Coordinates of C-alpha atoms in Angstrom, one line a residue:
Chain A
M198 CA 13.1 6.3 -27.2
N199 CA 15.4 4.7 -24.6
V200 CA 13.5 2.7 -22.1
T201 CA 15.4 1.7 -18.9
V202 CA 14.0 -1.0 -16.6
L203 CA 15.2 -1.6 -13.1
A204 CA 15.1 -5.2 -12.1
K205 CA 15.7 -6.7 -8.6
Q206 CA 16.6 -10.3 -7.9
I207 CA 14.8 -11.6 -4.8
P208 CA 14.0 -14.8 -3.0
D209 CA 10.8 -16.3 -4.2
V210 CA 8.4 -15.2 -1.4
E211 CA 5.6 -17.4 -2.6
G212 CA 7.5 -20.5 -1.7
H213 CA 9.2 -21.7 1.4
L214 CA 11.3 -19.1 3.2
E215 CA 14.2 -19.7 5.6
I216 CA 13.9 -17.1 8.3
D217 CA 17.2 -16.7 10.2
R218 CA 16.5 -14.5 13.2
A219 CA 20.1 -14.4 14.3
S220 CA 21.5 -13.0 11.1
R221 CA 18.3 -11.3 10.2
V222 CA 18.4 -12.8 6.7
V223 CA 15.4 -14.3 4.8
S224 CA 16.3 -16.7 2.0
S225 CA 14.9 -19.2 -0.4
Q226 CA 16.2 -22.0 -2.6
N227 CA 14.4 -20.3 -5.4
I228 CA 15.7 -16.9 -6.7
I229 CA 13.5 -14.9 -9.1
V230 CA 13.1 -11.4 -10.6
N231 CA 10.7 -9.3 -8.6
P232 CA 7.3 -9.9 -10.3
L233 CA 6.5 -6.2 -10.6
D234 CA 9.9 -5.6 -12.3
M235 CA 9.0 -8.3 -14.8
S236 CA 5.8 -6.4 -15.5
A237 CA 7.8 -3.2 -15.9
L238 CA 10.0 -5.1 -18.4
E239 CA 6.9 -6.3 -20.3
E240 CA 5.7 -2.7 -20.6
A241 CA 9.2 -1.7 -21.8
V242 CA 9.1 -4.3 -24.5
R243 CA 5.6 -3.3 -25.6
I244 CA 6.8 0.3 -25.9
R245 CA 9.8 -0.9 -27.9
E246 CA 7.6 -2.8 -30.2
Q247 CA 5.4 0.2 -30.8
L248 CA 8.2 2.7 -31.6
Q249 CA 10.9 2.9 -34.2
N250 CA 14.4 3.5 -32.9
S251 CA 13.8 2.5 -29.4
S252 CA 15.5 0.1 -27.1
A253 CA 14.9 -1.5 -23.7
T254 CA 17.8 -1.7 -21.3
V255 CA 17.6 -3.6 -18.0
I256 CA 19.7 -2.7 -15.0
S257 CA 20.1 -4.8 -11.9
L258 CA 22.1 -4.1 -8.7
G259 CA 23.3 -7.2 -7.0
T260 CA 25.9 -9.9 -6.3
V261 CA 27.0 -12.2 -9.1
K262 CA 23.7 -14.0 -8.6
A263 CA 22.0 -11.0 -10.3
V264 CA 23.4 -12.2 -13.6
K265 CA 20.7 -14.8 -13.8
A266 CA 18.1 -12.2 -13.2
L267 CA 19.6 -10.2 -16.1
R268 CA 19.5 -13.2 -18.4
D269 CA 15.9 -13.8 -17.5
C270 CA 15.1 -10.2 -18.4
L271 CA 17.1 -10.5 -21.7
S272 CA 14.9 -13.6 -22.5
G273 CA 11.9 -11.5 -21.6
G274 CA 12.8 -9.1 -24.4
A275 CA 15.4 -6.6 -23.1
D276 CA 18.0 -5.5 -25.7
E277 CA 20.8 -4.7 -23.3
A278 CA 21.7 -5.6 -19.7
V279 CA 23.7 -3.7 -17.1
H280 CA 24.9 -5.4 -13.9
V281 CA 25.8 -3.0 -11.1
H282 CA 28.1 -4.9 -8.8
D283 CA 30.7 -4.1 -6.2
P284 CA 31.3 -5.6 -2.8
A285 CA 30.8 -2.0 -1.4
F286 CA 27.2 -2.2 -2.5
D287 CA 26.3 -5.4 -0.8
R288 CA 23.8 -5.5 2.0
R289 CA 22.6 -2.0 1.4
D290 CA 19.1 -0.9 2.0
S291 CA 16.7 0.4 -0.7
H292 CA 17.7 4.1 0.0
A293 CA 21.3 3.3 -0.9
T294 CA 20.5 1.1 -3.9
G295 CA 18.1 3.7 -5.3
R296 CA 20.8 6.3 -5.4
I297 CA 23.4 3.9 -6.8
L298 CA 21.0 2.9 -9.6
A299 CA 20.3 6.5 -10.5
K300 CA 24.0 6.9 -11.2
A301 CA 24.1 3.8 -13.3
I302 CA 21.0 5.0 -15.3
A303 CA 22.7 8.3 -16.0
L304 CA 25.6 6.6 -17.7
Q305 CA 23.5 5.9 -20.8
P306 CA 20.7 7.8 -22.6
Y307 CA 17.3 7.5 -20.8
D308 CA 13.8 8.7 -21.7
I309 CA 11.4 6.4 -19.8
I310 CA 12.6 4.7 -16.6
L311 CA 10.3 1.8 -15.4
C312 CA 10.4 -0.1 -12.2
G313 CA 8.0 -2.1 -10.0
Q314 CA 6.1 -0.1 -7.4
R315 CA 7.6 -2.3 -4.7
S316 CA 9.7 -5.4 -4.4
A317 CA 8.1 -8.5 -2.9
D318 CA 10.8 -9.0 -0.4
T319 CA 11.5 -5.6 1.3
Q320 CA 8.1 -4.1 0.2
A321 CA 9.8 -0.7 0.6
G322 CA 8.6 1.2 -2.5
V323 CA 11.2 4.0 -2.4
T324 CA 13.3 3.2 -5.5
G325 CA 11.3 5.1 -8.0
A326 CA 11.3 8.2 -5.8
L327 CA 15.0 8.1 -5.1
V328 CA 15.9 7.7 -8.8
A329 CA 13.5 10.5 -9.8
E330 CA 14.9 12.9 -7.1
Q331 CA 18.5 12.1 -8.0
L332 CA 18.0 12.6 -11.7
G333 CA 15.7 15.6 -11.2
I334 CA 12.9 14.2 -13.3
P335 CA 9.2 13.6 -12.5
L336 CA 7.8 10.3 -11.1
V337 CA 4.4 8.7 -11.4
T338 CA 3.6 5.8 -9.0
D339 CA 1.3 2.8 -9.0
V340 CA 0.6 3.0 -12.8
V341 CA -1.7 0.3 -14.2
K342 CA -1.8 1.5 -17.8
I343 CA 0.7 3.1 -20.1
E344 CA -0.4 4.5 -23.5
L345 CA 1.8 6.3 -26.0
K346 CA 0.2 9.3 -27.7
P347 CA 0.3 9.2 -31.5
D348 CA 3.2 11.6 -31.8
A349 CA 5.1 9.5 -29.2
S350 CA 6.5 12.4 -27.3
D351 CA 3.9 12.1 -24.6
L352 CA 2.4 9.3 -22.6
V353 CA -1.0 8.9 -21.0
L354 CA -0.8 7.1 -17.7
T355 CA -3.5 5.6 -15.6
R356 CA -2.7 5.1 -11.9
K357 CA -4.5 3.6 -8.9
L358 CA -6.2 5.8 -6.3
E359 CA -8.2 4.5 -3.4
A360 CA -11.5 2.6 -3.5
G361 CA -11.3 1.6 -7.1
K362 CA -10.7 5.1 -8.5
R363 CA -8.2 5.8 -11.2
E364 CA -6.3 8.9 -12.1
V365 CA -5.4 9.7 -15.7
L366 CA -2.3 11.8 -16.3
E367 CA -0.4 13.2 -19.3
V368 CA 3.3 13.2 -19.0
S369 CA 6.4 13.6 -21.2
A370 CA 9.8 12.1 -21.1
P371 CA 12.1 12.0 -19.3
I372 CA 10.0 10.3 -16.6
V373 CA 10.2 7.6 -13.9
I374 CA 7.2 5.3 -13.8
S375 CA 6.6 2.7 -11.2
V376 CA 4.2 0.0 -12.2
G377 CA 1.5 -1.4 -9.9
S378 CA 0.0 -4.9 -9.8
G379 CA -2.5 -5.7 -12.5
I380 CA -0.8 -3.7 -15.2
N381 CA 0.0 -6.7 -17.4
E382 CA 0.9 -10.4 -17.6
P383 CA 4.5 -10.7 -18.6
R384 CA 5.1 -12.9 -21.7
Y385 CA 6.6 -16.4 -21.5
P386 CA 10.0 -16.2 -23.3
S387 CA 10.3 -18.4 -26.3
L388 CA 13.1 -20.9 -26.6
R389 CA 14.6 -18.7 -29.2
A390 CA 14.6 -15.7 -26.9
I391 CA 16.3 -17.7 -24.2
K392 CA 19.0 -18.9 -26.6
D393 CA 19.6 -15.4 -27.9
A394 CA 19.7 -14.0 -24.3
K395 CA 22.7 -16.3 -23.6
K396 CA 24.7 -14.6 -26.3
K397 CA 24.0 -11.0 -25.3
L398 CA 26.7 -9.0 -23.5
I399 CA 26.1 -7.8 -20.0
K400 CA 27.9 -4.6 -19.0
T401 CA 29.2 -4.4 -15.5
Y402 CA 29.6 -1.2 -13.5
D403 CA 31.5 -1.1 -10.2
L404 CA 32.1 1.6 -7.7
K405 CA 34.7 3.4 -9.8
A406 CA 32.7 3.1 -13.1
L407 CA 29.9 4.9 -11.4
G408 CA 32.2 7.7 -10.3
Y409 CA 32.3 7.1 -6.6
T410 CA 35.5 7.7 -4.8
D411 CA 36.3 6.3 -1.4
E412 CA 35.3 9.5 0.4
G413 CA 31.7 10.4 1.0
T414 CA 30.4 6.9 1.4
D415 CA 27.3 8.3 3.0
I416 CA 26.1 9.2 -0.5
Y417 CA 25.4 5.6 -1.1
G418 CA 25.1 4.5 2.5
S419 CA 22.0 2.9 3.9
M420 CA 19.5 5.0 5.8
T421 CA 17.8 2.2 7.6
R422 CA 18.8 -1.0 9.4
V423 CA 16.8 -4.1 10.2
V424 CA 17.1 -4.8 13.9
E425 CA 14.8 -7.8 14.2
I426 CA 12.8 -10.2 12.1
S427 CA 10.2 -12.8 13.0
S428 CA 7.6 -15.0 11.3
A429 CA 4.3 -13.3 10.7
R430 CA 2.4 -16.5 11.1
P431 CA 0.6 -16.8 14.4
A432 CA 1.9 -19.4 16.8
L433 CA -0.5 -22.4 17.1
Q434 CA -2.5 -21.7 20.3
R435 CA -4.3 -25.0 20.6
L436 CA -4.7 -28.2 18.7
F437 CA -6.6 -27.5 15.6
I438 CA -8.0 -30.3 13.5
P439 CA -9.1 -29.4 10.0
D440 CA -12.1 -30.9 8.3
S441 CA -11.1 -34.3 6.9
T442 CA -13.1 -33.8 3.7
F443 CA -10.5 -31.4 2.5
P444 CA -7.7 -32.8 0.3
A445 CA -4.4 -33.4 2.1
A446 CA -2.7 -30.3 0.7
T447 CA -5.4 -28.1 2.0
R448 CA -5.4 -29.7 5.4
V449 CA -1.6 -29.0 5.6
Y450 CA -2.2 -25.5 4.5
L451 CA -4.8 -25.0 7.2
L452 CA -2.6 -26.6 9.9
M453 CA 0.2 -24.3 8.9
G454 CA -2.2 -21.3 9.0
G455 CA -2.4 -21.7 12.7
G456 CA -6.2 -21.4 13.0
I457 CA -8.0 -18.2 13.7
S458 CA -8.2 -16.4 17.0
E459 CA -11.7 -16.0 18.3
K460 CA -13.0 -12.6 19.2
K461 CA -15.8 -11.2 21.3
T462 CA -18.8 -10.9 19.0
K463 CA -21.5 -8.4 19.7
M464 CA -24.8 -10.0 18.9
I465 CA -27.7 -7.7 17.8
A466 CA -31.3 -8.9 18.3
G467 CA -34.6 -7.3 17.6
S468 CA -37.1 -6.9 14.8
P469 CA -35.7 -6.6 11.3
E470 CA -36.5 -2.9 11.4
E471 CA -34.6 -2.4 14.6
I472 CA -31.7 -4.4 13.3
A473 CA -31.6 -2.4 10.1
S474 CA -31.7 0.9 12.0
Q475 CA -28.6 -0.2 14.0
F476 CA -26.9 -1.1 10.7
V477 CA -27.5 2.4 9.3
D478 CA -26.1 4.0 12.5
L479 CA -23.0 1.9 12.1
F480 CA -22.6 2.8 8.4
T481 CA -22.9 6.5 9.3
E482 CA -20.5 6.2 12.2
R483 CA -17.9 4.4 10.0
R484 CA -18.5 6.8 7.1
I485 CA -19.5 4.1 4.7
I486 CA -22.4 6.3 3.7
Chain B
M175 CA 19.3 17.5 11.6
S176 CA 20.8 16.7 15.0
N177 CA 18.5 19.0 16.9
S178 CA 15.4 17.3 15.7
K179 CA 12.6 17.0 18.2
G180 CA 9.0 16.2 18.4
V181 CA 6.5 14.1 16.4
M182 CA 4.8 15.5 13.3
V183 CA 1.7 13.9 11.8
I184 CA 0.8 14.7 8.2
T185 CA -3.0 14.7 8.2
E186 CA -5.5 14.0 5.5
W187 CA -9.0 15.4 5.4
S188 CA -12.1 14.4 3.5
E189 CA -14.7 17.1 3.2
E190 CA -13.6 19.1 6.3
R191 CA -13.4 15.9 8.3
L192 CA -10.2 14.3 9.6
R193 CA -9.6 10.9 8.1
D194 CA -9.7 8.0 10.6
I195 CA -6.0 7.0 10.0
S196 CA -4.9 10.6 10.6
L197 CA -6.9 10.7 13.9
A198 CA -5.4 7.3 14.9
L199 CA -1.9 8.5 14.1
I200 CA -2.5 11.7 16.2
G201 CA -3.3 9.3 19.1
E202 CA -0.2 7.2 18.4
G203 CA 1.9 10.3 17.9
R204 CA 0.7 11.7 21.3
R205 CA 1.7 8.5 23.0
I206 CA 5.2 8.6 21.4
A207 CA 5.6 12.3 22.1
D208 CA 4.7 11.8 25.7
E209 CA 7.3 9.1 26.0
L210 CA 9.9 11.4 24.5
K211 CA 8.6 14.3 26.5
Q212 CA 8.3 16.3 23.3
E213 CA 5.7 18.1 21.2
L214 CA 3.1 16.7 18.9
N215 CA 2.4 18.7 15.8
A216 CA 0.0 18.2 12.9
V217 CA 0.3 19.3 9.3
V218 CA -2.9 20.3 7.6
I219 CA -2.9 21.1 3.9
G220 CA -5.5 23.0 2.0
D221 CA -9.0 24.2 2.7
V222 CA -9.8 23.3 6.3
G223 CA -11.7 25.8 8.4
E224 CA -10.9 26.9 12.0
T225 CA -13.8 25.1 13.5
A226 CA -12.6 21.8 12.1
L227 CA -9.0 22.4 13.4
A228 CA -10.0 23.4 16.9
P229 CA -10.7 19.9 18.2
L230 CA -7.2 18.7 17.4
G231 CA -6.0 20.2 20.6
E232 CA -8.2 17.9 22.6
H233 CA -6.5 15.0 20.9
G234 CA -3.2 16.2 22.2
V235 CA -1.9 18.3 19.3
D236 CA 0.4 21.2 20.4
K237 CA 0.8 23.0 17.1
I238 CA -1.0 22.9 13.8
Y239 CA 0.9 23.9 10.7
H240 CA -1.7 24.9 8.3
L241 CA -0.3 25.0 4.7
D242 CA -2.9 27.3 3.2
N243 CA -2.6 28.0 -0.5
P244 CA -5.2 27.5 -3.3
A245 CA -2.6 25.6 -5.3
L246 CA -2.5 22.9 -2.6
V247 CA -6.2 22.2 -2.3
D248 CA -5.9 19.1 -4.5
Y249 CA -2.9 16.7 -4.1
S250 CA 0.0 17.5 -6.4
A251 CA 3.0 15.3 -5.8
E252 CA 5.6 17.9 -6.7
L253 CA 4.0 20.9 -4.9
Y254 CA 3.2 18.9 -1.7
T255 CA 6.8 17.5 -1.7
D256 CA 8.2 21.0 -2.0
A257 CA 5.9 22.6 0.6
I258 CA 6.1 19.8 3.2
S259 CA 9.8 19.1 2.9
S260 CA 10.4 22.9 3.3
L261 CA 8.3 22.9 6.5
I262 CA 10.1 19.8 7.9
K263 CA 13.4 21.5 7.3
D264 CA 12.2 24.5 9.3
A265 CA 10.4 22.6 12.1
E266 CA 12.9 19.8 12.4
P267 CA 10.7 17.0 13.9
A268 CA 12.4 13.8 15.0
I269 CA 9.6 11.7 13.7
V270 CA 7.1 12.1 10.9
L271 CA 4.0 9.9 10.7
C272 CA 1.7 9.6 7.7
G273 CA -1.1 7.3 6.8
S274 CA -0.5 4.6 4.1
T275 CA -3.2 6.0 1.9
A276 CA -3.1 6.7 -1.9
I277 CA -1.5 10.1 -1.1
G278 CA 0.7 8.9 1.7
K279 CA 2.2 6.0 -0.3
D280 CA 3.0 8.5 -3.1
L281 CA 4.2 11.4 -0.9
C282 CA 6.4 9.7 1.7
P283 CA 9.0 8.2 -0.6
R284 CA 9.4 11.6 -2.2
L285 CA 9.8 13.3 1.1
A286 CA 12.4 10.7 2.2
A287 CA 14.3 11.3 -1.1
R288 CA 14.1 15.1 -0.9
L289 CA 15.2 15.2 2.8
K290 CA 17.8 12.5 2.3
T291 CA 16.4 10.5 5.2
G292 CA 14.9 7.0 5.7
L293 CA 11.4 5.9 5.2
V294 CA 9.8 2.8 6.6
S295 CA 6.5 2.1 4.7
G296 CA 3.6 -0.1 5.6
C297 CA 4.3 0.1 9.4
I298 CA 2.0 -1.9 11.5
S299 CA 3.5 -1.0 14.9
L300 CA 5.7 1.7 16.4
K301 CA 7.7 1.6 19.6
L302 CA 10.7 3.5 21.0
D303 CA 13.9 1.9 22.1
E304 CA 15.8 2.9 25.2
D305 CA 17.6 5.7 23.2
G306 CA 14.4 7.1 21.8
L307 CA 15.0 5.7 18.4
L308 CA 11.7 4.7 16.6
L309 CA 11.3 0.9 16.2
Q310 CA 9.2 0.5 13.1
T311 CA 7.7 -3.0 12.4
K312 CA 6.3 -3.8 9.0
P313 CA 5.4 -6.9 7.0
T314 CA 8.0 -8.0 4.4
H315 CA 8.6 -11.1 2.1
G316 CA 5.1 -11.5 0.8
N317 CA 3.7 -10.5 4.3
K318 CA 5.2 -13.7 5.7
V319 CA 7.8 -11.9 7.8
H320 CA 7.6 -9.1 10.3
S321 CA 10.7 -6.9 10.1
T322 CA 11.5 -4.2 12.7
I323 CA 13.5 -1.4 11.2
V324 CA 15.2 1.8 12.5
C325 CA 16.1 4.9 10.6
S326 CA 19.7 5.0 11.8
V327 CA 21.1 7.8 9.9
G328 CA 18.7 10.5 8.6
R329 CA 16.2 12.7 10.3
P330 CA 13.3 12.9 10.5
Q331 CA 12.5 9.2 10.9
I332 CA 9.5 8.9 8.5
A333 CA 6.9 6.1 9.1
C334 CA 4.1 5.6 6.6
C335 CA 1.5 3.6 8.6
E336 CA -1.1 1.0 7.6
S337 CA -4.6 2.2 8.2
M338 CA -5.8 -1.2 9.5
A339 CA -3.1 -1.4 12.1
F340 CA -3.8 1.9 13.9
R341 CA -7.2 2.4 15.3
V342 CA -8.8 5.5 16.7
N343 CA -8.9 5.1 20.5
D344 CA -11.2 7.0 22.8
G345 CA -8.4 9.5 23.2
G346 CA -9.2 13.1 23.6
G347 CA -9.4 14.8 27.0
Y348 CA -6.2 16.8 26.6
H349 CA -7.9 20.1 27.1
R350 CA -5.3 22.0 25.3
R351 CA -5.6 24.6 22.6
A352 CA -3.5 23.8 19.6
E353 CA -1.6 26.8 18.3
I354 CA -2.4 27.3 14.7
L355 CA 0.4 28.5 12.5
R356 CA -0.8 29.5 9.1
I357 CA 1.9 29.1 6.5
T358 CA 1.7 30.3 2.9
P359 CA 4.4 28.4 1.1
D360 CA 6.0 29.7 -2.1
I361 CA 4.5 27.8 -4.9
H362 CA 6.5 27.2 -8.1
H363 CA 3.9 26.1 -10.6
E364 CA 6.4 25.2 -13.2
R365 CA 7.5 22.4 -10.8
K366 CA 4.2 20.6 -11.6
R367 CA 5.4 18.6 -14.6
V368 CA 2.6 16.0 -14.8
R369 CA -0.9 16.9 -15.7
T370 CA -4.0 15.2 -14.3
T371 CA -6.6 15.0 -17.1
G372 CA -9.3 13.0 -15.2
I373 CA -10.3 10.9 -12.3
M374 CA -12.4 7.8 -13.1
T375 CA -14.5 5.8 -10.7
M376 CA -14.4 2.2 -11.7
D377 CA -17.7 0.3 -11.6
P378 CA -17.7 -1.5 -8.3
M379 CA -18.8 -4.7 -10.1
S380 CA -15.6 -4.5 -12.1
I381 CA -13.0 -3.6 -9.6
D382 CA -10.8 -6.2 -8.0
L383 CA -12.1 -7.5 -4.7
A384 CA -8.6 -6.8 -3.3
E385 CA -9.2 -3.1 -3.8
A386 CA -12.7 -2.9 -2.4
E387 CA -13.4 -1.0 0.8
V388 CA -16.8 -2.5 1.4
I389 CA -17.7 -6.1 0.5
V390 CA -21.1 -7.7 0.8
A391 CA -20.8 -11.5 0.4
G392 CA -23.5 -14.2 0.0
G393 CA -23.3 -17.9 0.8
R394 CA -25.6 -20.9 0.7
G395 CA -28.1 -19.3 3.1
V396 CA -29.0 -16.8 0.4
G397 CA -31.0 -19.6 -1.1
S398 CA -31.5 -18.7 -4.7
A399 CA -30.2 -16.6 -7.6
E400 CA -33.2 -14.3 -7.2
N401 CA -32.4 -13.8 -3.5
F402 CA -28.8 -13.0 -4.5
R403 CA -30.1 -9.8 -6.0
L404 CA -30.4 -8.6 -2.3
I405 CA -26.7 -9.0 -2.0
E406 CA -26.1 -7.0 -5.1
D407 CA -28.5 -4.3 -4.2
L408 CA -27.0 -3.9 -0.7
A409 CA -23.5 -3.7 -2.2
E410 CA -24.7 -1.1 -4.7
T411 CA -26.4 0.9 -1.9
L412 CA -23.2 1.0 0.1
G413 CA -20.9 1.6 -3.0
G414 CA -19.3 -1.7 -2.3
C415 CA -18.4 -4.9 -4.1
V416 CA -20.2 -8.3 -4.3
A417 CA -18.4 -11.4 -3.2
A418 CA -19.5 -15.0 -2.5
S419 CA -18.5 -18.2 -0.8
R420 CA -17.8 -21.4 -2.7
M421 CA -21.4 -22.6 -2.3
A422 CA -23.0 -19.6 -4.0
V423 CA -20.5 -19.7 -6.9
D424 CA -21.1 -23.5 -7.4
A425 CA -24.8 -22.9 -7.4
G426 CA -24.3 -20.5 -10.3
W427 CA -25.7 -17.4 -8.5
V428 CA -22.6 -15.3 -9.1
S429 CA -19.5 -15.5 -11.3
S430 CA -16.4 -17.3 -10.0
D431 CA -14.2 -14.1 -10.0
K432 CA -16.3 -13.0 -6.9
L433 CA -15.2 -16.1 -4.9
V434 CA -13.6 -15.4 -1.6
G435 CA -11.9 -18.4 -0.3
L436 CA -8.9 -20.7 -0.5
T437 CA -9.4 -21.3 -4.2
G438 CA -10.5 -17.8 -4.8
K439 CA -9.4 -14.4 -3.5
S440 CA -8.2 -13.2 -0.1
V441 CA -9.6 -9.8 0.9
A442 CA -9.3 -7.4 3.8
P443 CA -11.8 -4.5 3.2
R444 CA -12.8 -2.0 5.8
L445 CA -16.2 -3.7 6.1
Y446 CA -17.2 -7.3 5.2
I447 CA -20.9 -8.2 5.5
A448 CA -21.3 -12.0 5.4
C449 CA -24.8 -13.0 4.5
G450 CA -25.9 -16.7 4.8
I451 CA -22.3 -17.8 5.0
S452 CA -21.7 -20.5 7.6
G453 CA -18.1 -19.6 8.2
A454 CA -16.2 -22.7 7.2
L455 CA -12.4 -22.2 7.5
H456 CA -11.8 -22.2 3.7
H457 CA -13.8 -19.0 3.5
T458 CA -12.9 -17.3 6.8
L459 CA -9.2 -17.7 6.4
S460 CA -9.5 -15.5 3.3
M461 CA -11.4 -12.6 4.9
K462 CA -10.6 -12.7 8.6
D463 CA -8.3 -9.6 8.4
S464 CA -11.2 -7.4 7.3
G465 CA -11.6 -4.2 9.4
K466 CA -15.1 -5.0 10.6
I467 CA -17.0 -8.2 10.0
I468 CA -20.7 -8.4 10.2
A469 CA -22.5 -11.7 9.9
I470 CA -26.1 -12.4 9.2
N471 CA -27.2 -16.0 9.5
N472 CA -30.3 -17.8 10.7
D473 CA -28.2 -20.4 12.5
G474 CA -27.0 -19.1 15.8
N475 CA -24.3 -21.9 15.9
A476 CA -22.7 -21.0 12.6
P477 CA -18.9 -20.7 13.0
I478 CA -19.0 -17.3 11.3
F479 CA -20.1 -15.8 14.5
R480 CA -16.8 -16.7 16.1
I481 CA -14.9 -14.3 13.9
A482 CA -17.6 -11.6 13.4
D483 CA -17.4 -8.3 15.2
I484 CA -21.2 -8.0 15.0
G485 CA -23.6 -10.9 14.6
I486 CA -27.2 -11.1 13.7
V487 CA -29.2 -14.3 14.0
G488 CA -32.0 -13.8 11.6
D489 CA -33.5 -14.2 8.2
L490 CA -31.4 -12.2 5.7
K491 CA -34.5 -12.0 3.4
E492 CA -36.2 -9.9 6.1
V493 CA -33.2 -7.9 7.3
I494 CA -31.4 -6.9 4.1
P495 CA -34.3 -5.2 2.3
R496 CA -34.9 -3.1 5.4
I497 CA -31.2 -2.2 5.7
I498 CA -31.3 -1.2 2.0
E499 CA -34.4 0.9 2.5
Q500 CA -33.3 2.6 5.7
T501 CA -29.9 3.3 4.2
R502 CA -31.4 4.9 1.2
Q503 CA -33.7 7.0 3.4
R504 CA -30.7 8.2 5.5
K505 CA -28.8 9.1 2.3
D506 CA -31.7 10.9 0.8
S507 CA -32.4 12.9 3.9
R508 CA -29.0 14.6 3.7

C-alpha cells in the first residue's frame, strides 16, 4: 500500500504575523508544516505501521524553504520525501498547486493520498478536490477517522457533517482523503527519527520533470488573485482598560483584542410564563425546534 | 465561458423548507444581479414540491432549475458534481453562490475542479468592482487576516459563503413568477464510488463545543450543582450542548472541557443562551461571535446585557423550567 501525503509549509498563524498591505504578503518569523498536513502524515504512518509492504511518501511544493518542512515530515515518520520546486511555480494559488501536485503524485505508485482539509494560511480547501479530479479518483473530505478493513483492500472512513453528526463510508483505493481537525495528535519525533531524517534523500521535481513544456502555462496557472488584505482585528474605538486583576499577559491580550462593540439589546419583561412563551416563539422562528 | 451572465444560487432544503443561508444568498444574489443588470437563478435538487418553489419568485429569482431525479434526493458528491457542473456548462452563469454548509464545503471545490474555474471558500462579504468582477472577502491566516480575492481567469466565479456572514433580510416583494425548468439529468450510477454505510448522531454531551449549533451556558448565578441540572435539561430539550463560565467550572458543577473563556474554548454557535453569567470579558470574548445571544440574569446591570441580542432580567430558576416545559409542549403538539 503506497500512502502519499501532501504537506504545505506555511507561516505559523498562531504567532505574530507581519501583514504587508502593499505587497499583499503575510509572513512570520516562524515557518511550520500546516497542522492538518501533520495530522495527515500521522495517519499515513499509522497505516504504514499496520500493513506489510507499505510506505509513506511526503510531497511538498514550495521554494527551497520547503526542504525544512520535508525534513520535519521525515522525522515524523515518512519514508521518502519529494520536493516539487521550480521558479515557475512560485506565488501560485491553490488551484495551480493542486494540479501541479497531482502530476507529481502520478510519477510514483499511489494508493491512498492524504492531505489536510485546508491550510491554516489560505484556508482554501481545494487541493484534495483538484488532485482527485486530475487523477480521476474519488475524494472524501473532512475525515476524522480512518480504519483499515481486515483484508486491507478497503477503508472505513468517518467524516464530519453538521451539528455533530458523522457519516460513515466504505471506500477502496485509489482514493484521496482530506483530514479534518480532531482526527489525531501527531507524534513527537524521537531524536533518533530526527537524526535518521537528516540522512534521507529528498527527490526534487521541476517543471520539466513533471512533463510541462513552456506552452500551455494555463494548465498550472492560478485561477484566483488576492487584490487586497487587511487585519481582521477591529480597530480600537475607544480607550479600553482591562480589569487589573488579570495577569499581565491576559491584559495585553485583551488590549490587543480591541474590546467588543456594543449592540442594541432587546429586553424582554413579564412573568416567567410570558417570557418562556416568547422564547418558544423564537426557537420556532429560528428553527431550533 | 466568455458569454457567462447572471448569478446562480445553489440552494439547500431541509424538509421542504429553504435553508436560511440559501435564502440569504438569494437576497445577496438578487442585489448583485441587479447591479449587473442580469438574471438571478436558483438550483434546486431533489424532492421539493411546486408550492415550496413558488415563493422564490417573490425573493427575486427569475428561473429555477429543478434537478429532479430520485438518485439525487440524498447528497452524493459524484452525482451532484456531475449534474450541477453539467447544468452550469449549459446555463453559463457568471457567478455561482453556495452556502458554506457540510454539503457546500464538499461540493464547491469539486465543481471548481470539474469546471476548471476558481473557488473562493468561506466568503464573508461580496462586492463588485467597476468591471463587474466579483470581489470576494474571506478570513485567512488563522482568521487574523481578511483577504479580498478575485477569480481572474475561470468562469463562473464560485463563492462558497459563510452562513453567519449573510443574513436573511426582509427582502421579498419582487412580485415575479419564477420560471421553473425541470431537468432530469443523466445519472451514471457507476460514478458513485464511495458507499455511505451510516449516519451517526453524536451525543450532544460528547461533541466538541466548537461544532455545536446551540449552546446553553451556566455561570455563577446558577447557584448550585443541583440548579445546574436546569442548564443540562434546557440544552437537552433544544438538542444543544452545555457550556459554562469559569465560575461554574471552578465550583465543580460541570467538567472543565465545557469551559467557554480565555483559558477554555472559543465558540460561535447559532444560538448562545447565557444563564447567570455576568459577562466579564474573559467569557464574552470567547462567545461574542455567536449568531444570537440571549442572556438571563437577575442583575440588570450585568455587562452580559451589552452584548446580548435579547436580555431577560429575572430569576433563571423561575424562567428556565417554564421554557423547558413550554418547549416540550410545543414539540409534542406537532
